[in-house]
Coordinates of N, CA, C and O in Angstrom, one line a residue:
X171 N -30.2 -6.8 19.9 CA -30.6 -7.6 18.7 C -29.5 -7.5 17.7 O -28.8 -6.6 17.3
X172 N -29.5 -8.6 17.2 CA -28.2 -8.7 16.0 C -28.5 -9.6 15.0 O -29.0 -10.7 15.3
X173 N -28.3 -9.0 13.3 CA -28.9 -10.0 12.6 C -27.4 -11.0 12.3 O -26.2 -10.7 12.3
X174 N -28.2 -12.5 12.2 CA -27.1 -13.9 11.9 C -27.3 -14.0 10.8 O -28.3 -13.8 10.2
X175 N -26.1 -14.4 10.3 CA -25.4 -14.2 8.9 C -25.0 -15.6 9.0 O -25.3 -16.4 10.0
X176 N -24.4 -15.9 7.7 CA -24.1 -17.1 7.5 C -23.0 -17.3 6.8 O -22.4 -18.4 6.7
X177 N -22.5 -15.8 6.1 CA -20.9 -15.8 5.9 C -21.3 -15.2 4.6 O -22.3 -15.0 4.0
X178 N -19.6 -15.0 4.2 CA -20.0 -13.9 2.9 C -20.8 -15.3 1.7 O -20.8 -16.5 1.5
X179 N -21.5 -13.9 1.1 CA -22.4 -14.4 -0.1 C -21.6 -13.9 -1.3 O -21.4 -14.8 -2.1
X180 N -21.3 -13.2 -1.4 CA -20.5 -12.8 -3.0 C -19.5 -11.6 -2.6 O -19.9 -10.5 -2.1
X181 N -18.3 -11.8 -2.9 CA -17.9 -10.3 -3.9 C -18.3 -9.9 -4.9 O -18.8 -10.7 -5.8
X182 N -18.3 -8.5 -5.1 CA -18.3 -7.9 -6.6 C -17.0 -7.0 -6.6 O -16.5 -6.5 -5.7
X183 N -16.6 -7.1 -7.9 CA -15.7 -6.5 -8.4 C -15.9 -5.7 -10.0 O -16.8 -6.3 -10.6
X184 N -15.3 -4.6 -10.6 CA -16.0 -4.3 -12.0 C -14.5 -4.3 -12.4 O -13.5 -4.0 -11.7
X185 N -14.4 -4.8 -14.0 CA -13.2 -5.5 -14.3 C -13.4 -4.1 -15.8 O -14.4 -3.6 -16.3
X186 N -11.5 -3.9 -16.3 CA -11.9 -3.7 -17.7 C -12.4 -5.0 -18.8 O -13.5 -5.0 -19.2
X187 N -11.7 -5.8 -19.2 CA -12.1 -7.1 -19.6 C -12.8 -7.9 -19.7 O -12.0 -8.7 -20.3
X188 N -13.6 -8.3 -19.7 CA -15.0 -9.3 -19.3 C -14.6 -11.0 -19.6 O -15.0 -11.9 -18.9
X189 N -13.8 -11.2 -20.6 CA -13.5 -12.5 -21.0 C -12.0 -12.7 -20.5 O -11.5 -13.7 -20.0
X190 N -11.2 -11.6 -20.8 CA -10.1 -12.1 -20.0 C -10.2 -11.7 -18.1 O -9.1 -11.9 -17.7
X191 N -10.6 -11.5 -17.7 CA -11.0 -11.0 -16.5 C -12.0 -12.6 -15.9 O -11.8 -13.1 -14.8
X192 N -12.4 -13.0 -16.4 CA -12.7 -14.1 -16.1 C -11.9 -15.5 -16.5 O -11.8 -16.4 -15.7
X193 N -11.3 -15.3 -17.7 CA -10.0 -16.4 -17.5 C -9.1 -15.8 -17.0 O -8.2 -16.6 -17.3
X194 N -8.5 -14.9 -16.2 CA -7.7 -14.5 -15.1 C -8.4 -15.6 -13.2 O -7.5 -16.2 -12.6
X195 N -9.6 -15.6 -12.8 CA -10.0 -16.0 -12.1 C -10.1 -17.5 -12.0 O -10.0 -18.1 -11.0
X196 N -10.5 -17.9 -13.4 CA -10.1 -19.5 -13.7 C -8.8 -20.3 -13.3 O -8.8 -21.3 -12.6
X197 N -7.4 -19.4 -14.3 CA -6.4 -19.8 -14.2 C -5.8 -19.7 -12.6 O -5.3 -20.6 -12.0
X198 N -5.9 -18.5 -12.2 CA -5.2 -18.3 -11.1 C -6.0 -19.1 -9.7 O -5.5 -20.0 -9.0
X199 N -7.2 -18.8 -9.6 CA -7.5 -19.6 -8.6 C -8.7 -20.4 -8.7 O -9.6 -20.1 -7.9
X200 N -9.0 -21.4 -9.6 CA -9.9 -22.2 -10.3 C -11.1 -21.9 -10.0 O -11.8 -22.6 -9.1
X201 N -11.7 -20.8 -10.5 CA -13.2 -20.6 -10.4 C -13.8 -20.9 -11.5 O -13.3 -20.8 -12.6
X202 N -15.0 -21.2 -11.2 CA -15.7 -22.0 -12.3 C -17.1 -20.9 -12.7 O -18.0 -20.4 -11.9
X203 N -17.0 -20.6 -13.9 CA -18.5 -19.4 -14.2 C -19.6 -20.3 -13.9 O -19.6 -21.4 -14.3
X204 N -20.8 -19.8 -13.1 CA -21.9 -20.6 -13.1 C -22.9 -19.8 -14.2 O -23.8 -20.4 -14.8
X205 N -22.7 -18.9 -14.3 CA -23.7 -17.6 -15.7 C -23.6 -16.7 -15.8 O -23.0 -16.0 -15.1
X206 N -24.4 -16.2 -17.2 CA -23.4 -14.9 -17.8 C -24.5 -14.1 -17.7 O -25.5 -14.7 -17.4
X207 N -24.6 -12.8 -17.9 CA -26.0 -11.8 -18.3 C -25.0 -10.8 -18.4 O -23.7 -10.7 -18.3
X208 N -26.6 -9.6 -18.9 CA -26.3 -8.5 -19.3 C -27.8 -7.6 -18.4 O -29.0 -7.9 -18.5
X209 N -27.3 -6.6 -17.7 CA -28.1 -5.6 -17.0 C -28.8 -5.0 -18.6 O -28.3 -4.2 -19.3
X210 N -30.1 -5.8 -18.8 CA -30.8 -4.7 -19.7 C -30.5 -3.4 -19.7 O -30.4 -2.8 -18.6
X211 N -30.2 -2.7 -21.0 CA -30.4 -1.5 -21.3 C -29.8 -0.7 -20.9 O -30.0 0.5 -20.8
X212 N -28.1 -1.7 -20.1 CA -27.2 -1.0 -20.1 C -25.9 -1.1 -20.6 O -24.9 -0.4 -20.2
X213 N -26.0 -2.2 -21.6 CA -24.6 -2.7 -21.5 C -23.5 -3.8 -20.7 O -22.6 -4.6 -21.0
X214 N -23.9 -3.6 -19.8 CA -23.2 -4.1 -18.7 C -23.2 -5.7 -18.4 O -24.1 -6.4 -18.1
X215 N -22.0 -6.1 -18.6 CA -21.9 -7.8 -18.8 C -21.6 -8.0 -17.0 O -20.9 -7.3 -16.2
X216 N -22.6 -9.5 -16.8 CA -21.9 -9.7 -15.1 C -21.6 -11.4 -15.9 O -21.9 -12.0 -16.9
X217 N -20.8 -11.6 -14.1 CA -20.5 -13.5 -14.8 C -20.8 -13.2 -13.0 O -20.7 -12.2 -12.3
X218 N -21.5 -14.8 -12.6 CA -21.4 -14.9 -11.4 C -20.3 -15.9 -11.4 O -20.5 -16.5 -12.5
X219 N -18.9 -16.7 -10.6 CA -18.1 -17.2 -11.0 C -18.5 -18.4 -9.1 O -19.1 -17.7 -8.3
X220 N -18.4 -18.9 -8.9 CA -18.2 -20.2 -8.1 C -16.3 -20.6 -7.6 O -15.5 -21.4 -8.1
X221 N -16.4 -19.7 -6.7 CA -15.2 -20.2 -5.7 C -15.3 -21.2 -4.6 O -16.1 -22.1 -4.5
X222 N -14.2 -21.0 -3.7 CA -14.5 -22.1 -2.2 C -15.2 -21.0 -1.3 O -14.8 -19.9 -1.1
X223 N -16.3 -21.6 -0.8 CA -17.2 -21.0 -0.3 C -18.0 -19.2 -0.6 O -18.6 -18.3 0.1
X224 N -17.7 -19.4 -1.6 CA -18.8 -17.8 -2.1 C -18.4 -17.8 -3.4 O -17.5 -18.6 -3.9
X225 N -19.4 -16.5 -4.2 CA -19.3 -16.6 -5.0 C -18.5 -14.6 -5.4 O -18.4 -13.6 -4.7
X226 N -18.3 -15.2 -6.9 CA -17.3 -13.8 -7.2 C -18.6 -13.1 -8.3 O -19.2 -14.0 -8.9
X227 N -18.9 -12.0 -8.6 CA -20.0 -11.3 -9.4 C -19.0 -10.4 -9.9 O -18.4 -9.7 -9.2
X228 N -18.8 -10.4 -11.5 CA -17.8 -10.0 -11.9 C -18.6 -9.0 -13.0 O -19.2 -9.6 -13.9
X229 N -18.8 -7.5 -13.0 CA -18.9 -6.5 -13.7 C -18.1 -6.5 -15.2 O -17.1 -7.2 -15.5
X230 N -18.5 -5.6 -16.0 CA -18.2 -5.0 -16.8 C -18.7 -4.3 -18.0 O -19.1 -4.7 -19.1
X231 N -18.4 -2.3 -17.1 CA -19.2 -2.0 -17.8 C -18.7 -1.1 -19.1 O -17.7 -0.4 -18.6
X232 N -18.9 -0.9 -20.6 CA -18.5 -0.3 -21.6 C -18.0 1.5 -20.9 O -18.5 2.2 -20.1
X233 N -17.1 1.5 -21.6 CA -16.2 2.8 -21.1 C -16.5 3.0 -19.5 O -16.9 4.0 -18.9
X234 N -16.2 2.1 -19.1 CA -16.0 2.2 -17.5 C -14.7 3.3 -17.1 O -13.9 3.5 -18.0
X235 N -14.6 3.8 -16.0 CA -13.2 4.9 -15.2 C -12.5 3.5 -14.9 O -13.1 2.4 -14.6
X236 N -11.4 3.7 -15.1 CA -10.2 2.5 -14.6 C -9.8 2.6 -13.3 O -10.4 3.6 -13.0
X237 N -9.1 2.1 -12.2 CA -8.9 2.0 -10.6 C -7.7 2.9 -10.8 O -6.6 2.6 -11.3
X238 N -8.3 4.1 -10.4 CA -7.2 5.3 -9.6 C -5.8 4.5 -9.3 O -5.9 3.4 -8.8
X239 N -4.7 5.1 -9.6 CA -3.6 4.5 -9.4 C -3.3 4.6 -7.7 O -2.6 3.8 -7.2
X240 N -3.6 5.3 -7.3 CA -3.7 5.0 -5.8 C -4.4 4.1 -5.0 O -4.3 3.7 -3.8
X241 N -5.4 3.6 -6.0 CA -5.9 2.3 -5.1 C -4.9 1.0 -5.6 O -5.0 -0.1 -5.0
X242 N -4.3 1.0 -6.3 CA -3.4 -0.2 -6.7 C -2.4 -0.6 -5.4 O -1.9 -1.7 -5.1
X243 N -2.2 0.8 -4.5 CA -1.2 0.3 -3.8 C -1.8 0.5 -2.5 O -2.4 1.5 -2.2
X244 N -1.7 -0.9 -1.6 CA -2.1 -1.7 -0.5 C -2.2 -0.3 0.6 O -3.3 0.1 0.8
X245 N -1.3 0.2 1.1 CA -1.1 1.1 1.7 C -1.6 2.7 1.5 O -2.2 3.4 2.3
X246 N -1.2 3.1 0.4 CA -1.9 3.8 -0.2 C -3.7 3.8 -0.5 O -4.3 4.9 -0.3
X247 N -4.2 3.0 -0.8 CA -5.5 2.9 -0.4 C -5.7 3.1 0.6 O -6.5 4.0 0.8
X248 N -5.3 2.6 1.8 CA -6.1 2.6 3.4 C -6.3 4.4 3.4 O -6.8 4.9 4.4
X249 N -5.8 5.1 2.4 CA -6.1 6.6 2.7 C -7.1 7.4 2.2 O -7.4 8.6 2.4
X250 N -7.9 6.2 1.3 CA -9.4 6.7 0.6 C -10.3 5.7 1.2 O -10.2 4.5 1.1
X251 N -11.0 6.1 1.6 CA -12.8 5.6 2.7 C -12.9 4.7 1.1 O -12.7 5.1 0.0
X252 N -13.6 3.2 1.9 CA -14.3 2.2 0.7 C -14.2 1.3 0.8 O -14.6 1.2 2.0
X253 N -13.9 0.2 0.4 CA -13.7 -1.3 0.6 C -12.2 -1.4 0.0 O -11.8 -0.7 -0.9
X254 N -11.6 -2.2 0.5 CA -10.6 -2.0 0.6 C -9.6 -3.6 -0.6 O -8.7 -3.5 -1.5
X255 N -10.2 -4.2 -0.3 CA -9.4 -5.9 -1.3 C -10.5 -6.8 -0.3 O -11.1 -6.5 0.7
X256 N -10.5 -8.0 -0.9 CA -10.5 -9.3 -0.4 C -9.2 -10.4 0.0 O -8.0 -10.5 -0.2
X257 N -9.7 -10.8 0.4 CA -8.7 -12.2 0.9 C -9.3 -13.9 1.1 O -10.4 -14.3 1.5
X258 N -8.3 -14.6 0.7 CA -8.2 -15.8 0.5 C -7.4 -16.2 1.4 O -6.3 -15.8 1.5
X259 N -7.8 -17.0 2.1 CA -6.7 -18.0 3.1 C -6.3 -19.1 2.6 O -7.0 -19.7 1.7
X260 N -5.1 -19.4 2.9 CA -4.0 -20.6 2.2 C -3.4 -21.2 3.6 O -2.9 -20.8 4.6
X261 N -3.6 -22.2 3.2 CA -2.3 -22.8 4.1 C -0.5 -22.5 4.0 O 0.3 -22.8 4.8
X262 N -0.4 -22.1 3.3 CA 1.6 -21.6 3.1 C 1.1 -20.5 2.2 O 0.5 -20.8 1.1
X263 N 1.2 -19.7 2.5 CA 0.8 -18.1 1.6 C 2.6 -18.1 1.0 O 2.7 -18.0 -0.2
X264 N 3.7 -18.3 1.7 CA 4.6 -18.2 1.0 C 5.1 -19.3 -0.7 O 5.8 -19.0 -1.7
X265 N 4.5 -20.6 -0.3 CA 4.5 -21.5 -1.7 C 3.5 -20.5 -2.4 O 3.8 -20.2 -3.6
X266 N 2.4 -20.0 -1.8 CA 1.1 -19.5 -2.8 C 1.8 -18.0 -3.5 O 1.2 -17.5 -4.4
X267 N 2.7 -17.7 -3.2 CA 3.6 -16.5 -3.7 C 4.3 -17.0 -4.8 O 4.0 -16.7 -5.9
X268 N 5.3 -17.8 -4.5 CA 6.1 -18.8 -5.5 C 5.2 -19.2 -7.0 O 5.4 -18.8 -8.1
X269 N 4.5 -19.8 -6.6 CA 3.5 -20.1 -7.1 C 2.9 -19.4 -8.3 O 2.9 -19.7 -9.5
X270 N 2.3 -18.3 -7.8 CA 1.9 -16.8 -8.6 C 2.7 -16.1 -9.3 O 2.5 -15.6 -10.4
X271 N 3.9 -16.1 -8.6 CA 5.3 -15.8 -9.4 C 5.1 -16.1 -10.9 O 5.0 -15.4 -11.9
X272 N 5.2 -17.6 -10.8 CA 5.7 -18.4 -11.3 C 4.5 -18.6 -12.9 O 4.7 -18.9 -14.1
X273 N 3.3 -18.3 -12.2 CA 2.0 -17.7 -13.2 C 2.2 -16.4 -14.1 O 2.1 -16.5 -15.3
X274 N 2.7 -15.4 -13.4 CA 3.1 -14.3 -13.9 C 1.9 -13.3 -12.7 O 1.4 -12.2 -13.1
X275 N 1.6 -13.8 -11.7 CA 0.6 -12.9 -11.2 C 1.4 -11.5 -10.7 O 2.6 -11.7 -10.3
X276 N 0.9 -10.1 -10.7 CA 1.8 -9.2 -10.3 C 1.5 -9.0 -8.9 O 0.4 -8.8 -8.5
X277 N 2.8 -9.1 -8.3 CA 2.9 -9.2 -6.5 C 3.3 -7.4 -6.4 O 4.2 -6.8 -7.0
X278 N 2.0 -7.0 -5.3 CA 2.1 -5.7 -5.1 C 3.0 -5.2 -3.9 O 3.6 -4.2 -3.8
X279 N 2.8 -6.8 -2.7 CA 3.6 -5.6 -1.6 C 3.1 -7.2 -0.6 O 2.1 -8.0 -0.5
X280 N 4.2 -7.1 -0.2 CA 4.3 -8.6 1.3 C 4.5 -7.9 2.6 O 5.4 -7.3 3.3
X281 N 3.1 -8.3 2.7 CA 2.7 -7.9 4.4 C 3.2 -8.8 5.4 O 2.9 -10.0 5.4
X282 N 4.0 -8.5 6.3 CA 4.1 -9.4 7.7 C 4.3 -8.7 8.6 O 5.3 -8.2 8.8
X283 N 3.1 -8.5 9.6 CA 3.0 -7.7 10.6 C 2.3 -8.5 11.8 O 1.5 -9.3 11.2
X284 N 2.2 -8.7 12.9 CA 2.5 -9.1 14.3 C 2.4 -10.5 14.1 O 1.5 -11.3 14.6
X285 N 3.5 -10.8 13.1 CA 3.2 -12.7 13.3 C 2.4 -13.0 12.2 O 1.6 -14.0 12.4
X286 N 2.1 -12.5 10.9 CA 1.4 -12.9 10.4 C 1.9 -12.5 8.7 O 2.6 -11.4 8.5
X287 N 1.7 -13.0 7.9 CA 2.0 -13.0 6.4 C 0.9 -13.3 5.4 O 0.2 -14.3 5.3
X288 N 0.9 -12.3 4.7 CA 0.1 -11.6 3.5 C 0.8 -11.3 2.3 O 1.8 -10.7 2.1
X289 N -0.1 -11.8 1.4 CA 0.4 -11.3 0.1 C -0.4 -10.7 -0.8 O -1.4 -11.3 -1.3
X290 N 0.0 -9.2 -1.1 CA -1.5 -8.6 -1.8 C -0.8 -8.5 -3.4 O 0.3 -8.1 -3.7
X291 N -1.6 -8.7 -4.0 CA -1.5 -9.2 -5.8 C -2.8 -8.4 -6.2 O -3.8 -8.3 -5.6
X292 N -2.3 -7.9 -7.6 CA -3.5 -7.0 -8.3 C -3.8 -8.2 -9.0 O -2.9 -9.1 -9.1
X293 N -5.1 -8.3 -9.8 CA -5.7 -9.1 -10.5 C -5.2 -8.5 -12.5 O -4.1 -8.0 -12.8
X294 N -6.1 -8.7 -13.1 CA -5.7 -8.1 -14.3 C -6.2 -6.7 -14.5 O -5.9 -6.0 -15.4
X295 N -7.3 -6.3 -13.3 CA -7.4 -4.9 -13.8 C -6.6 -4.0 -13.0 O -6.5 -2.7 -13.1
X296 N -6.1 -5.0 -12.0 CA -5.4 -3.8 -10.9 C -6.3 -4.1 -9.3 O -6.0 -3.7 -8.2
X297 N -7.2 -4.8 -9.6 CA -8.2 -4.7 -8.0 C -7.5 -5.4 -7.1 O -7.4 -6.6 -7.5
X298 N -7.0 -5.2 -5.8 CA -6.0 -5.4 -5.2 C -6.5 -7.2 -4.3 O -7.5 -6.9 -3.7
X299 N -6.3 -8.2 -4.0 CA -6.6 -9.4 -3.5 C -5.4 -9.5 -2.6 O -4.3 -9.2 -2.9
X300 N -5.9 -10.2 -0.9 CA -4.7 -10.4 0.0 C -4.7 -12.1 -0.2 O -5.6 -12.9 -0.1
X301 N -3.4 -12.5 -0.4 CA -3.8 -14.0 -0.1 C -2.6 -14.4 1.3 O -1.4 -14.4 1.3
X302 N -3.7 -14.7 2.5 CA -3.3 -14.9 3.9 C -2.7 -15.8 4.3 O -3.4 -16.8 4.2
X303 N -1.9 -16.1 4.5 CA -1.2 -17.9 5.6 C -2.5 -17.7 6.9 O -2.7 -16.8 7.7
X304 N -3.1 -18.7 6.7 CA -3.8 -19.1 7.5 C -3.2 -20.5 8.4 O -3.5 -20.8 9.5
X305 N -2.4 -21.2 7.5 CA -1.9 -22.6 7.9 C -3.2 -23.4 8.7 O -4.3 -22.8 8.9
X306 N -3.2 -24.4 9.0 CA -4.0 -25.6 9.8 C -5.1 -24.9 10.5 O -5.0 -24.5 11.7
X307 N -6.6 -24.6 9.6 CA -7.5 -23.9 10.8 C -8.2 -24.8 11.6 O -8.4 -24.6 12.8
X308 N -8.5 -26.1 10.8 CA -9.3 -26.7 11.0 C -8.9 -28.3 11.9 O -9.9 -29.1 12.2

Protein backbone atom coordinates (compact mmCIF):
# COMPACT_ATOMS: atom_id res chain seq x y z
CA UNK A 1 0.00 0.00 0.00
CA UNK A 2 1.31 3.44 -0.86
CA UNK A 3 -0.27 6.75 -0.41
CA UNK A 4 -0.45 9.00 -4.12
CA UNK A 5 0.59 12.29 -3.89
CA UNK A 6 0.24 14.80 -6.34
CA UNK A 7 3.52 16.66 -5.84
CA UNK A 8 4.84 19.16 -3.45
CA UNK A 9 2.08 21.46 -1.83
CA UNK A 10 4.14 24.08 -0.12
CA UNK A 11 7.52 24.91 1.33
CA UNK A 12 7.95 26.55 4.53
CA UNK A 13 10.70 28.58 5.43
CA UNK A 14 10.99 31.18 8.73
CA UNK A 15 12.66 34.30 7.49
CA UNK A 16 14.26 37.30 9.84
CA UNK A 17 12.36 40.00 7.73
CA UNK A 18 8.77 39.53 6.82
CA UNK A 19 8.51 42.41 4.23
CA UNK A 20 11.85 42.31 2.88
CA UNK A 21 11.89 38.56 2.90
CA UNK A 22 9.07 38.65 0.72
CA UNK A 23 10.24 41.28 -1.72
CA UNK A 24 13.42 39.09 -1.88
CA UNK A 25 11.06 36.18 -3.44
CA UNK A 26 9.17 38.67 -5.64
CA UNK A 27 12.25 40.17 -7.13
CA UNK A 28 14.36 37.19 -7.53
CA UNK A 29 12.04 34.69 -8.73
CA UNK A 30 8.52 36.39 -9.31
CA UNK A 31 6.37 35.12 -6.69
CA UNK A 32 3.25 36.57 -6.22
CA UNK A 33 1.74 36.90 -2.21
CA UNK A 34 -1.71 35.33 -2.32
CA UNK A 35 -2.24 36.36 1.79
CA UNK A 36 -0.97 37.56 4.79
CA UNK A 37 -1.93 36.51 8.61
CA UNK A 38 -0.88 36.39 11.84
CA UNK A 39 -0.92 32.88 14.13
CA UNK A 40 -3.19 34.42 16.96
CA UNK A 41 -1.57 35.07 20.14
CA UNK A 42 1.60 34.69 18.82
CA UNK A 43 3.04 37.15 16.97
CA UNK A 44 3.95 35.33 14.17
CA UNK A 45 3.39 36.83 10.61
CA UNK A 46 2.96 34.00 7.63
CA UNK A 47 2.50 35.17 3.72
CA UNK A 48 1.48 32.29 1.59
CA UNK A 49 3.41 33.38 -1.70
CA UNK A 50 2.37 31.62 -5.29
CA UNK A 51 5.26 30.16 -7.38
CA UNK A 52 5.38 27.64 -10.56
CA UNK A 53 3.74 24.93 -9.35
CA UNK A 54 3.49 25.24 -5.33
CA UNK A 55 3.31 27.44 -3.03
CA UNK A 56 6.12 29.14 -0.62
CA UNK A 57 4.55 29.70 3.36
CA UNK A 58 6.85 32.24 4.60
CA UNK A 59 7.25 32.54 8.63
CA UNK A 60 8.16 35.14 10.79
CA UNK A 61 8.54 34.97 14.12
CA UNK A 62 9.46 38.15 16.65
CA UNK A 63 12.96 37.38 18.19
CA UNK A 64 13.24 34.33 16.31
CA UNK A 65 17.28 32.18 16.64
CA UNK A 66 18.84 33.09 13.25
CA UNK A 67 20.27 29.86 10.87
CA UNK A 68 23.39 28.49 12.59
CA UNK A 69 26.25 29.42 10.48
CA UNK A 70 26.80 25.99 9.59
CA UNK A 71 23.68 25.54 7.87
CA UNK A 72 24.55 28.36 5.42
CA UNK A 73 27.06 26.19 3.87
CA UNK A 74 25.75 23.41 1.30
CA UNK A 75 28.11 20.83 2.43
CA UNK A 76 28.48 21.66 5.76
CA UNK A 77 24.79 21.14 6.50
CA UNK A 78 24.59 17.59 5.04
CA UNK A 79 26.25 17.05 8.64
CA UNK A 80 23.19 18.09 10.78
CA UNK A 81 19.92 15.59 10.39
CA UNK A 82 16.79 17.97 8.83
CA UNK A 83 15.76 19.24 5.68
CA UNK A 84 18.18 20.27 3.86
CA UNK A 85 17.35 23.53 0.87
CA UNK A 86 14.86 23.33 -1.95
CA UNK A 87 15.34 23.48 -5.57
CA UNK A 88 14.15 25.00 -8.71
CA UNK A 89 14.71 23.62 -12.08
CA UNK A 90 15.87 25.91 -14.91
CA UNK A 91 16.65 25.25 -18.16
CA UNK A 92 20.46 26.89 -18.28
CA UNK A 93 21.20 27.04 -14.42
CA UNK A 94 24.43 28.57 -15.71
CA UNK A 95 22.61 32.04 -17.52
CA UNK A 96 20.38 31.57 -14.06
CA UNK A 97 23.78 32.18 -12.16
CA UNK A 98 24.76 35.12 -14.37
CA UNK A 99 21.68 36.36 -13.89
CA UNK A 100 21.60 36.32 -9.92
CA UNK A 101 24.96 37.71 -10.05
CA UNK A 102 23.93 40.33 -11.72
CA UNK A 103 20.76 40.81 -8.96
CA UNK A 104 23.22 40.75 -6.26
CA UNK A 105 21.87 37.29 -5.18
CA UNK A 106 24.73 35.64 -2.87
CA UNK A 107 26.18 32.49 -4.68
CA UNK A 108 27.13 29.92 -1.96
CA UNK A 109 28.88 27.06 -3.79
CA UNK A 110 28.54 25.51 -7.68
CA UNK A 111 27.74 22.05 -7.62
CA UNK A 112 28.67 19.76 -10.60
CA UNK A 113 28.78 16.31 -9.85
CA UNK A 114 28.19 13.22 -12.27
CA UNK A 115 27.07 15.34 -15.24
CA UNK A 116 25.06 17.58 -13.64
CA UNK A 117 25.05 21.43 -12.37
CA UNK A 118 23.72 23.25 -9.40
CA UNK A 119 23.73 26.32 -8.04
CA UNK A 120 23.07 26.82 -4.24
CA UNK A 121 22.30 30.64 -3.24
CA UNK A 122 21.27 31.77 0.24
CA UNK A 123 18.14 33.81 0.22
CA UNK A 124 18.12 37.07 2.44
CA UNK A 125 18.16 35.20 5.58
CA UNK A 126 20.69 32.74 4.68
CA UNK A 127 18.19 29.67 3.91
CA UNK A 128 20.11 27.84 1.48
CA UNK A 129 17.95 27.24 -2.30
CA UNK A 130 19.62 24.85 -5.29
CA UNK A 131 18.76 26.18 -8.58
CA UNK A 132 19.19 22.89 -11.05
CA UNK A 133 19.93 22.75 -15.07
CA UNK A 134 17.29 20.70 -15.78
CA UNK A 135 17.44 21.86 -19.60
CA UNK A 136 14.46 20.44 -22.00
CA UNK A 137 12.21 18.05 -19.64
CA UNK A 138 9.42 18.23 -21.35
Amino acid sequence: MKIDINGINHVAISVADFEESIGWYQRVFGFEVLDRSQIPGTGIQVAHMQGTGFLLEIFCAPNSNPLPPERRIPNQDLLTQGNKHFSFGVMDAHQAKEDMEKMGVEIAFVAEVDGTYGVFIRDNTGNLIEIFEEGDIG
